[in-house]
Amino acid sequence: MASWEAKDLRAVIDDSIAMLSAVGAPPTWVLSNHDVMRHTSRYARATVKRWVPNEPYQPEGAVDLDLGTRRARAAALLMLALPGGAYIYQGDELSLPETEDLPETVLQDPIWERSGHTNRGRDGCRVPIPWSGQVEPFGFSPKNAAAPPWLPPPTNWGQFSVEAQTGDQTSTLELYRKALHLRRENPALGDGNMTWLDAPAGILAFSRDPGFVCVVNLSTEAYQLPEHTSILLASGPVEGRQIQPDHAAGSV
């Protein structure tokens, strides 16, 4: 789990491809999983720490979910443009944030008990995802179910539900659907090689044959995309070939 820095992300990509190609295996990519804070919330901080396996992730700074969502959408397009396989952790496609304020009385992770109630564990990324409606449990289980879900979802999660995002062309769910469709249909994506393109600090740019280019702007300034015929998909608006900070675009 790399930080939100172009050089760190590039190093993780290069190292992963090199290590696995040595044994003839394709790389696989993941942004979040059941053991680490959801990347929408990791990226919602001014300082994004790298996660060290087997150590509790301790975020730093205030949460800006608008920032985290922009970065999470850009990261999704980056991941799905890379060679190899991609794993989408349940809720990534909805831009679900980490539930960081679960009451101690509902925590279920054994880590909470084993640590003597000093490590809250991984429950924040394991809250049931919202499917529909505006009240708990947001379609995850019947309203008259004998018991509630094992962890309570935040009361405002109706805005993230599959129902709320379906058909909204600006939603993260529809972004994922479009990206997965392109990945399936475009011959440049999936398996195969990639080539890094020259780009200034803070920019990741690479090509996939035949003719696909992905650009991710991790800098603080707008960046002009390379010459292209059309933009296939972008994580946010692109005006006059300018891609804004914390956005990504794929073009041909």
mmCIF file of C-alpha atoms in Angstrom:
data_model
loop_
_atom_site.group_PDB
_atom_site.id
_atom_site.type_symbol
_atom_site.label_atom_id
_atom_site.label_comp_id
_atom_site.label_asym_id
_atom_site.label_seq_id
_atom_site.Cartn_x
_atom_site.Cartn_y
_atom_site.Cartn_z
ATOM 1 C CA MET A 1 0.000 0.000 0.000
ATOM 2 C CA ALA A 2 2.034 2.940 -1.282
ATOM 3 C CA SER A 3 1.755 6.584 -0.267
ATOM 4 C CA TRP A 4 0.157 9.133 -2.601
ATOM 5 C CA GLU A 5 3.463 10.057 -4.208
ATOM 6 C CA ALA A 6 4.312 9.460 -7.870
ATOM 7 C CA LYS A 7 7.817 8.152 -7.144
ATOM 8 C CA ASP A 8 6.548 5.730 -4.481
ATOM 9 C CA LEU A 9 3.756 4.396 -6.667
ATOM 10 C CA ARG A 10 6.103 3.963 -9.609
ATOM 11 C CA ALA A 11 8.597 2.083 -7.415
ATOM 12 C CA VAL A 12 5.879 -0.292 -6.171
ATOM 13 C CA ILE A 13 4.690 -0.917 -9.736
ATOM 14 C CA ASP A 14 8.199 -1.507 -11.071
ATOM 15 C CA ASP A 15 9.222 -3.755 -8.177
ATOM 16 C CA SER A 16 6.040 -5.836 -8.385
ATOM 17 C CA ILE A 17 6.310 -6.370 -12.133
ATOM 18 C CA ALA A 18 10.013 -7.218 -11.923
ATOM 19 C CA MET A 19 9.659 -9.710 -9.069
ATOM 20 C CA LEU A 20 6.757 -11.582 -10.613
ATOM 21 C CA SER A 21 8.051 -11.573 -14.171
ATOM 22 C CA ALA A 22 11.164 -13.348 -12.867
ATOM 23 C CA VAL A 23 8.990 -16.397 -12.182
ATOM 24 C CA GLY A 24 6.721 -15.957 -15.205
ATOM 25 C CA ALA A 25 3.736 -14.723 -13.202
ATOM 26 C CA PRO A 26 1.561 -11.685 -13.929
ATOM 27 C CA PRO A 27 1.298 -8.998 -11.249
ATOM 28 C CA THR A 28 -1.919 -8.441 -9.322
ATOM 29 C CA TRP A 29 -3.041 -5.135 -7.838
ATOM 30 C CA VAL A 30 -5.263 -4.092 -4.956
ATOM 31 C CA LEU A 31 -6.043 -0.722 -3.390
ATOM 32 C CA SER A 32 -7.743 -1.914 -0.198
ATOM 33 C CA ASN A 33 -8.447 -5.146 1.608
ATOM 34 C CA HIS A 34 -9.994 -6.460 4.816
ATOM 35 C CA ASP A 35 -6.814 -5.830 6.824
ATOM 36 C CA VAL A 36 -6.084 -2.159 6.143
ATOM 37 C CA MET A 37 -7.857 1.202 6.254
ATOM 38 C CA ARG A 38 -9.912 1.850 3.133
ATOM 39 C CA HIS A 39 -7.920 3.838 0.605
ATOM 40 C CA THR A 40 -10.581 6.556 0.292
ATOM 41 C CA SER A 41 -9.776 7.449 3.906
ATOM 42 C CA ARG A 42 -6.025 6.800 3.646
ATOM 43 C CA TYR A 43 -5.843 9.209 0.725
ATOM 44 C CA ALA A 44 -8.045 11.748 2.531
ATOM 45 C CA ARG A 45 -5.094 13.017 4.543
ATOM 46 C CA ALA A 46 -2.538 15.615 3.511
ATOM 47 C CA THR A 47 0.154 13.094 4.471
ATOM 48 C CA VAL A 48 -0.477 9.580 3.188
ATOM 49 C CA LYS A 49 1.633 7.062 5.051
ATOM 50 C CA ARG A 50 2.709 3.789 3.530
ATOM 51 C CA TRP A 51 1.162 0.754 5.179
ATOM 52 C CA VAL A 52 3.659 -1.657 6.709
ATOM 53 C CA PRO A 53 2.328 -5.246 6.695
ATOM 54 C CA ASN A 54 1.558 -6.751 10.111
ATOM 55 C CA GLU A 55 1.583 -3.343 11.753
ATOM 56 C CA PRO A 56 -1.520 -1.295 12.633
ATOM 57 C CA TYR A 57 -2.046 1.590 10.242
ATOM 58 C CA GLN A 58 -2.013 4.910 12.088
ATOM 59 C CA PRO A 59 -3.321 7.756 9.896
ATOM 60 C CA GLU A 60 -2.115 11.291 10.461
ATOM 61 C CA GLY A 61 -4.067 14.526 10.132
ATOM 62 C CA ALA A 62 -7.621 15.638 9.459
ATOM 63 C CA VAL A 63 -9.892 13.802 7.048
ATOM 64 C CA ASP A 64 -10.939 15.467 3.773
ATOM 65 C CA LEU A 65 -13.218 12.932 2.093
ATOM 66 C CA ASP A 66 -13.602 15.059 -1.046
ATOM 67 C CA LEU A 67 -9.834 14.838 -1.475
ATOM 68 C CA GLY A 68 -9.838 11.145 -0.617
ATOM 69 C CA THR A 69 -12.577 10.411 -3.123
ATOM 70 C CA ARG A 70 -10.788 12.264 -5.934
ATOM 71 C CA ARG A 71 -7.620 10.338 -5.257
ATOM 72 C CA ALA A 72 -9.458 7.017 -4.894
ATOM 73 C CA ARG A 73 -11.122 7.503 -8.296
ATOM 74 C CA ALA A 74 -7.774 8.331 -9.902
ATOM 75 C CA ALA A 75 -6.150 5.336 -8.219
ATOM 76 C CA ALA A 76 -8.877 3.060 -9.593
ATOM 77 C CA LEU A 77 -8.146 4.134 -13.166
ATOM 78 C CA LEU A 78 -4.419 3.675 -12.561
ATOM 79 C CA MET A 79 -4.885 0.168 -11.162
ATOM 80 C CA LEU A 80 -7.205 -0.945 -13.951
ATOM 81 C CA ALA A 81 -4.790 0.338 -16.614
ATOM 82 C CA LEU A 82 -1.826 -1.676 -15.308
ATOM 83 C CA PRO A 83 -0.801 -5.027 -16.777
ATOM 84 C CA GLY A 84 -1.951 -8.104 -14.891
ATOM 85 C CA GLY A 85 -4.905 -8.745 -12.620
ATOM 86 C CA ALA A 86 -6.854 -6.413 -10.349
ATOM 87 C CA TYR A 87 -8.777 -7.149 -7.151
ATOM 88 C CA ILE A 88 -11.572 -4.835 -6.040
ATOM 89 C CA TYR A 89 -12.339 -5.032 -2.334
ATOM 90 C CA GLN A 90 -16.058 -4.871 -1.575
ATOM 91 C CA GLY A 91 -17.056 -1.218 -1.292
ATOM 92 C CA ASP A 92 -14.119 0.191 -3.266
ATOM 93 C CA GLU A 93 -16.480 0.608 -6.202
ATOM 94 C CA LEU A 94 -18.682 2.823 -4.020
ATOM 95 C CA SER A 95 -15.823 4.989 -2.654
ATOM 96 C CA LEU A 96 -16.737 3.847 0.839
ATOM 97 C CA PRO A 97 -14.684 5.574 3.529
ATOM 98 C CA GLU A 98 -13.320 3.869 6.602
ATOM 99 C CA THR A 99 -15.738 3.844 9.541
ATOM 100 C CA GLU A 100 -13.363 5.385 12.059
ATOM 101 C CA ASP A 101 -15.842 6.138 14.835
ATOM 102 C CA LEU A 102 -17.338 2.721 15.615
ATOM 103 C CA PRO A 103 -18.256 2.610 19.313
ATOM 104 C CA GLU A 104 -16.000 0.372 21.353
ATOM 105 C CA THR A 105 -19.048 -1.635 22.427
ATOM 106 C CA VAL A 106 -19.597 -2.965 18.875
ATOM 107 C CA LEU A 107 -16.028 -3.861 17.913
ATOM 108 C CA GLN A 108 -15.722 -7.469 16.772
ATOM 109 C CA ASP A 109 -12.113 -7.913 15.630
ATOM 110 C CA PRO A 110 -10.192 -10.298 17.938
ATOM 111 C CA ILE A 111 -7.282 -7.838 17.778
ATOM 112 C CA TRP A 112 -9.327 -5.521 20.007
ATOM 113 C CA GLU A 113 -9.439 -8.128 22.765
ATOM 114 C CA ARG A 114 -5.942 -9.515 22.279
ATOM 115 C CA SER A 115 -4.422 -6.030 22.486
ATOM 116 C CA GLY A 116 -6.102 -5.275 25.796
ATOM 117 C CA HIS A 117 -8.341 -2.715 24.081
ATOM 118 C CA THR A 118 -5.406 -0.663 22.797
ATOM 119 C CA ASN A 119 -5.707 -1.572 19.083
ATOM 120 C CA ARG A 120 -9.172 -1.098 17.592
ATOM 121 C CA GLY A 121 -8.411 -3.613 14.875
ATOM 122 C CA ARG A 122 -9.768 -3.846 11.354
ATOM 123 C CA ASP A 123 -13.511 -3.437 11.824
ATOM 124 C CA GLY A 124 -13.551 0.012 10.207
ATOM 125 C CA CYS A 125 -13.101 -1.503 6.751
ATOM 126 C CA ARG A 126 -15.445 -4.444 7.406
ATOM 127 C CA VAL A 127 -18.753 -2.626 7.915
ATOM 128 C CA PRO A 128 -21.442 -4.139 5.616
ATOM 129 C CA ILE A 129 -21.783 -2.256 2.344
ATOM 130 C CA PRO A 130 -24.966 -0.268 1.591
ATOM 131 C CA TRP A 131 -27.228 -1.552 -1.175
ATOM 132 C CA SER A 132 -30.371 0.565 -1.057
ATOM 133 C CA GLY A 133 -32.544 2.915 0.949
ATOM 134 C CA GLN A 134 -31.792 5.699 3.381
ATOM 135 C CA VAL A 135 -32.008 3.870 6.706
ATOM 136 C CA GLU A 136 -29.979 1.086 8.302
ATOM 137 C CA PRO A 137 -29.125 -1.576 7.287
ATOM 138 C CA PHE A 138 -29.352 -0.040 3.775
ATOM 139 C CA GLY A 139 -30.620 -3.198 2.123
ATOM 140 C CA PHE A 140 -27.814 -5.407 3.444
ATOM 141 C CA SER A 141 -30.353 -7.548 5.307
ATOM 142 C CA PRO A 142 -34.156 -7.505 5.626
ATOM 143 C CA LYS A 143 -35.639 -4.823 7.858
ATOM 144 C CA ASN A 144 -37.294 -7.523 9.975
ATOM 145 C CA ALA A 145 -34.174 -9.675 10.279
ATOM 146 C CA ALA A 146 -33.758 -11.504 13.580
ATOM 147 C CA ALA A 147 -30.474 -9.704 14.258
ATOM 148 C CA PRO A 148 -28.740 -6.581 12.953
ATOM 149 C CA PRO A 149 -25.553 -6.798 10.846
ATOM 150 C CA TRP A 150 -22.421 -7.635 12.844
ATOM 151 C CA LEU A 151 -21.261 -4.000 12.581
ATOM 152 C CA PRO A 152 -23.515 -0.930 12.318
ATOM 153 C CA PRO A 153 -23.143 1.209 9.166
ATOM 154 C CA PRO A 154 -22.939 4.995 9.555
ATOM 155 C CA THR A 155 -26.341 6.676 9.359
ATOM 156 C CA ASN A 156 -25.339 8.715 6.268
ATOM 157 C CA TRP A 157 -24.333 5.760 4.124
ATOM 158 C CA GLY A 158 -27.459 5.918 1.994
ATOM 159 C CA GLN A 159 -25.589 8.356 -0.263
ATOM 160 C CA PHE A 160 -23.013 5.660 -1.053
ATOM 161 C CA SER A 161 -25.462 2.855 -1.802
ATOM 162 C CA VAL A 162 -25.536 0.891 -5.037
ATOM 163 C CA GLU A 163 -29.071 2.153 -5.590
ATOM 164 C CA ALA A 164 -28.083 5.806 -5.140
ATOM 165 C CA GLN A 165 -25.071 5.567 -7.468
ATOM 166 C CA THR A 166 -26.559 3.434 -10.230
ATOM 167 C CA GLY A 167 -27.299 5.584 -13.286
ATOM 168 C CA ASP A 168 -25.475 8.625 -11.893
ATOM 169 C CA GLN A 169 -22.750 9.123 -14.495
ATOM 170 C CA THR A 170 -20.659 11.130 -12.013
ATOM 171 C CA SER A 171 -20.661 8.375 -9.379
ATOM 172 C CA THR A 172 -17.745 6.149 -8.503
ATOM 173 C CA LEU A 173 -19.807 3.030 -9.159
ATOM 174 C CA GLU A 174 -20.453 4.088 -12.753
ATOM 175 C CA LEU A 175 -16.764 5.033 -13.125
ATOM 176 C CA TYR A 176 -15.791 1.497 -12.133
ATOM 177 C CA ARG A 177 -18.357 0.001 -14.494
ATOM 178 C CA LYS A 178 -17.015 2.039 -17.398
ATOM 179 C CA ALA A 179 -13.383 1.275 -16.507
ATOM 180 C CA LEU A 180 -14.047 -2.464 -16.252
ATOM 181 C CA HIS A 181 -15.877 -2.416 -19.583
ATOM 182 C CA LEU A 182 -12.905 -0.663 -21.228
ATOM 183 C CA ARG A 183 -10.469 -3.068 -19.619
ATOM 184 C CA ARG A 184 -12.425 -5.993 -21.020
ATOM 185 C CA GLU A 185 -12.897 -4.542 -24.503
ATOM 186 C CA ASN A 186 -9.631 -2.663 -25.160
ATOM 187 C CA PRO A 187 -6.872 -4.960 -26.506
ATOM 188 C CA ALA A 188 -4.169 -2.779 -24.905
ATOM 189 C CA LEU A 189 -5.356 -3.527 -21.358
ATOM 190 C CA GLY A 190 -5.041 -6.609 -19.177
ATOM 191 C CA ASP A 191 -1.929 -8.691 -19.844
ATOM 192 C CA GLY A 192 1.054 -7.312 -21.739
ATOM 193 C CA ASN A 193 3.821 -4.792 -21.322
ATOM 194 C CA MET A 194 3.784 -1.146 -20.322
ATOM 195 C CA THR A 195 6.230 1.644 -21.076
ATOM 196 C CA TRP A 196 6.800 4.653 -18.853
ATOM 197 C CA LEU A 197 6.628 7.975 -20.646
ATOM 198 C CA ASP A 198 8.717 11.041 -19.855
ATOM 199 C CA ALA A 199 6.846 13.215 -17.372
ATOM 200 C CA PRO A 200 7.696 15.815 -14.722
ATOM 201 C CA ALA A 201 7.832 15.040 -11.015
ATOM 202 C CA GLY A 202 4.411 14.281 -9.606
ATOM 203 C CA ILE A 203 3.083 12.767 -12.855
ATOM 204 C CA LEU A 204 2.742 9.109 -13.757
ATOM 205 C CA ALA A 205 2.370 8.466 -17.482
ATOM 206 C CA PHE A 206 2.675 5.184 -19.339
ATOM 207 C CA SER A 207 1.590 3.585 -22.581
ATOM 208 C CA ARG A 208 0.095 0.193 -23.381
ATOM 209 C CA ASP A 209 0.129 -1.176 -26.915
ATOM 210 C CA PRO A 210 -1.685 -0.638 -29.120
ATOM 211 C CA GLY A 211 -2.069 3.080 -28.562
ATOM 212 C CA PHE A 212 -3.392 3.453 -25.001
ATOM 213 C CA VAL A 213 -1.943 6.057 -22.594
ATOM 214 C CA CYS A 214 -2.710 6.512 -18.900
ATOM 215 C CA VAL A 215 -1.796 9.705 -17.039
ATOM 216 C CA VAL A 216 -2.192 10.276 -13.293
ATOM 217 C CA ASN A 217 -1.600 13.732 -11.840
ATOM 218 C CA LEU A 218 -0.287 13.465 -8.282
ATOM 219 C CA SER A 219 1.159 16.987 -8.342
ATOM 220 C CA THR A 220 -0.386 20.235 -7.111
ATOM 221 C CA GLU A 221 -0.670 21.808 -10.574
ATOM 222 C CA ALA A 222 -2.745 21.104 -13.675
ATOM 223 C CA TYR A 223 -0.950 19.011 -16.304
ATOM 224 C CA GLN A 224 -1.403 19.022 -20.066
ATOM 225 C CA LEU A 225 -2.119 15.580 -21.447
ATOM 226 C CA PRO A 226 -0.010 14.253 -24.333
ATOM 227 C CA GLU A 227 -1.417 14.515 -27.855
ATOM 228 C CA HIS A 228 -4.287 12.092 -28.280
ATOM 229 C CA THR A 229 -7.262 11.340 -30.481
ATOM 230 C CA SER A 230 -9.807 10.899 -27.703
ATOM 231 C CA ILE A 231 -10.137 10.464 -23.962
ATOM 232 C CA LEU A 232 -11.666 7.100 -23.189
ATOM 233 C CA LEU A 233 -12.282 7.761 -19.497
ATOM 234 C CA ALA A 234 -11.226 10.277 -16.857
ATOM 235 C CA SER A 235 -11.760 10.373 -13.119
ATOM 236 C CA GLY A 236 -12.914 13.990 -13.356
ATOM 237 C CA PRO A 237 -13.462 16.792 -15.866
ATOM 238 C CA VAL A 238 -10.754 17.427 -18.455
ATOM 239 C CA GLU A 239 -10.804 20.867 -20.069
ATOM 240 C CA GLY A 240 -8.487 21.947 -22.844
ATOM 241 C CA ARG A 241 -6.270 18.851 -22.393
ATOM 242 C CA GLN A 242 -5.652 19.923 -18.783
ATOM 243 C CA ILE A 243 -5.875 17.228 -16.144
ATOM 244 C CA GLN A 244 -6.295 18.590 -12.648
ATOM 245 C CA PRO A 245 -4.398 17.476 -9.511
ATOM 246 C CA ASP A 246 -5.474 14.113 -8.068
ATOM 247 C CA HIS A 247 -7.105 13.040 -11.331
ATOM 248 C CA ALA A 248 -6.382 10.377 -13.929
ATOM 249 C CA ALA A 249 -7.259 9.877 -17.577
ATOM 250 C CA GLY A 250 -6.911 7.176 -20.192
ATOM 251 C CA SER A 251 -6.676 8.143 -23.860
ATOM 252 C CA VAL A 252 -5.890 6.847 -27.308
#
